[in-house]
Short mmCIF file of C-alpha atoms in Angstrom, two decimals:
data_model
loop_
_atom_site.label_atom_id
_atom_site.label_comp_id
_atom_site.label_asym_id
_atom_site.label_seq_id
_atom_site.Cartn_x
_atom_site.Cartn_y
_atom_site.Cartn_z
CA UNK A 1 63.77 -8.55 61.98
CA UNK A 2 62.48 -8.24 58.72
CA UNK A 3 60.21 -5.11 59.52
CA UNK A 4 63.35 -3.59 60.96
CA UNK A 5 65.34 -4.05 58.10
CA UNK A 6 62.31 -2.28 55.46
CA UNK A 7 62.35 0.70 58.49
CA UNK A 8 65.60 1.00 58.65
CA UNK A 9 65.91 0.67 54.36
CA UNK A 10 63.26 3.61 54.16
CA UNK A 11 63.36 5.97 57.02
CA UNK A 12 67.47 5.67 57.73
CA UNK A 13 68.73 4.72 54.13
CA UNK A 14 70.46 1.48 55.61
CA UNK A 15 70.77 -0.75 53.04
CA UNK A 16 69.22 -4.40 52.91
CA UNK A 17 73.11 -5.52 52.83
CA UNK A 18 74.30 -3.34 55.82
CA UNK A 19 71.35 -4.26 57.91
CA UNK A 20 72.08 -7.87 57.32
CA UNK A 21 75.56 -7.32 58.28
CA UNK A 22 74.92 -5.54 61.47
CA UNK A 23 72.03 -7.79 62.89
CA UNK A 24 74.09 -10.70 63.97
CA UNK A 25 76.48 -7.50 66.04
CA UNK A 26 73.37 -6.35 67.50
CA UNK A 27 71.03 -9.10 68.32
CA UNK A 28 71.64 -12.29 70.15
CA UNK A 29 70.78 -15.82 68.64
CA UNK A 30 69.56 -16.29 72.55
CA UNK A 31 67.49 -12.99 72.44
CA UNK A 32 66.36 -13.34 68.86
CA UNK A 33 65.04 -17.33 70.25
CA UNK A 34 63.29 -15.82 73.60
CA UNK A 35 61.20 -13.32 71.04
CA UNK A 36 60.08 -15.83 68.54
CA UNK A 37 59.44 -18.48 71.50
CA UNK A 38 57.57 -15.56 73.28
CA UNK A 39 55.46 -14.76 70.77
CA UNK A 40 53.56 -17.87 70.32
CA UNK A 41 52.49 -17.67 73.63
CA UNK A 42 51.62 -14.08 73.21
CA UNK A 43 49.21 -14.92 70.35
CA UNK A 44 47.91 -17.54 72.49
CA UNK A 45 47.16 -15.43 75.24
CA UNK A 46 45.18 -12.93 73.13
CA UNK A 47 43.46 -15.62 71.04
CA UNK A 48 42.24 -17.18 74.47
CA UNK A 49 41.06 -13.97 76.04
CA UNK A 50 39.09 -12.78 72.86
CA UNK A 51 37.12 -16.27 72.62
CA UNK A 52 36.49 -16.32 75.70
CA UNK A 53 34.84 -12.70 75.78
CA UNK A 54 33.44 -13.31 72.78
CA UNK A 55 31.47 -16.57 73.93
CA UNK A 56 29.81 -13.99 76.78
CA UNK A 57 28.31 -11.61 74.04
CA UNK A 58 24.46 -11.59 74.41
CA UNK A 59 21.91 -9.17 73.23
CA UNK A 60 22.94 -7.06 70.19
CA UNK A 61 26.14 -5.20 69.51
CA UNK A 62 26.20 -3.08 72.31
CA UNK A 63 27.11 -6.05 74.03
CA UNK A 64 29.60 -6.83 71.44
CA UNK A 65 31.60 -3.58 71.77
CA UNK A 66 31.62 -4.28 75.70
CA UNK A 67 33.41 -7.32 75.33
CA UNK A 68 35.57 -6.09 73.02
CA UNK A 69 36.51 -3.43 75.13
CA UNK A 70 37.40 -5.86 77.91
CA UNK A 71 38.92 -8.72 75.78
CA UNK A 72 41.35 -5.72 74.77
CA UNK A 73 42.00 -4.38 78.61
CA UNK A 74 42.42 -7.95 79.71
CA UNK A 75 44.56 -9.61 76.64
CA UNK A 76 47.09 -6.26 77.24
CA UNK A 77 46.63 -7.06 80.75
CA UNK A 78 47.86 -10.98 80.31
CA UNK A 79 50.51 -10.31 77.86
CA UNK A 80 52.45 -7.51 80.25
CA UNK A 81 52.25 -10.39 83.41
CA UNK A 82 53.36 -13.02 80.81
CA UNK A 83 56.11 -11.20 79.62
CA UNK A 84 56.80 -10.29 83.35
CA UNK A 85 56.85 -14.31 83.95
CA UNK A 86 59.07 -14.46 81.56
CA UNK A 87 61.74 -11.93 82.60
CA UNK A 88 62.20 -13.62 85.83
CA UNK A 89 62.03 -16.77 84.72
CA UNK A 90 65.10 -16.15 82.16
CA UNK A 91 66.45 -14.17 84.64
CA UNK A 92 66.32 -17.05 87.22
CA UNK A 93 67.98 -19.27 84.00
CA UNK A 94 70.68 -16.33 83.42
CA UNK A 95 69.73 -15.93 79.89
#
């Protein structure tokens, strides 16, 4: 929310005020929950995947840019089927 509000003060000359004011029209208290609980698990996800790939590094940093590379593909990977999850799970709640 708080990024929004600096993009929308800079690039659409909304004020701090106005955006304030509009936020509560626009956004949920229920959506604006389901993205800060999803989150957490987001950043879990990703954290996992990279220590995980990191712990199979060997050699010298070829290796290391390998791993990278498929910590990346895989945490992107993990995060879209999480978020998936979580669509039909909310969906299944009717939230």
């Amino acid at each position: 929310v708080l990024g929004g509000m600096v993009m929308a003060y800079f690039l659409l000359d909304v004020s701090f005020r106005d955006f304030a004011l509009r936020i509560p029209e626009a956004v949920s208290v229920t959506s604006l929950l389901i993205g800060v609980g999803k989150a957490p698990v987001f950043a879990a996800l990703i954290a996992l995947v990279g220590c995980y790939q990191g712990f199979h590094v060997s050699g010298g940093a070829d290796s290391v840019g390998r791993q990278t590379t498929v910590s990346v593909v895989q945490a992107i990977f993990l995060v879209i089927v999480a978020d998936a999850v979580f669509s039909v799970l909310f969906g299944m709640l009717g939230i």
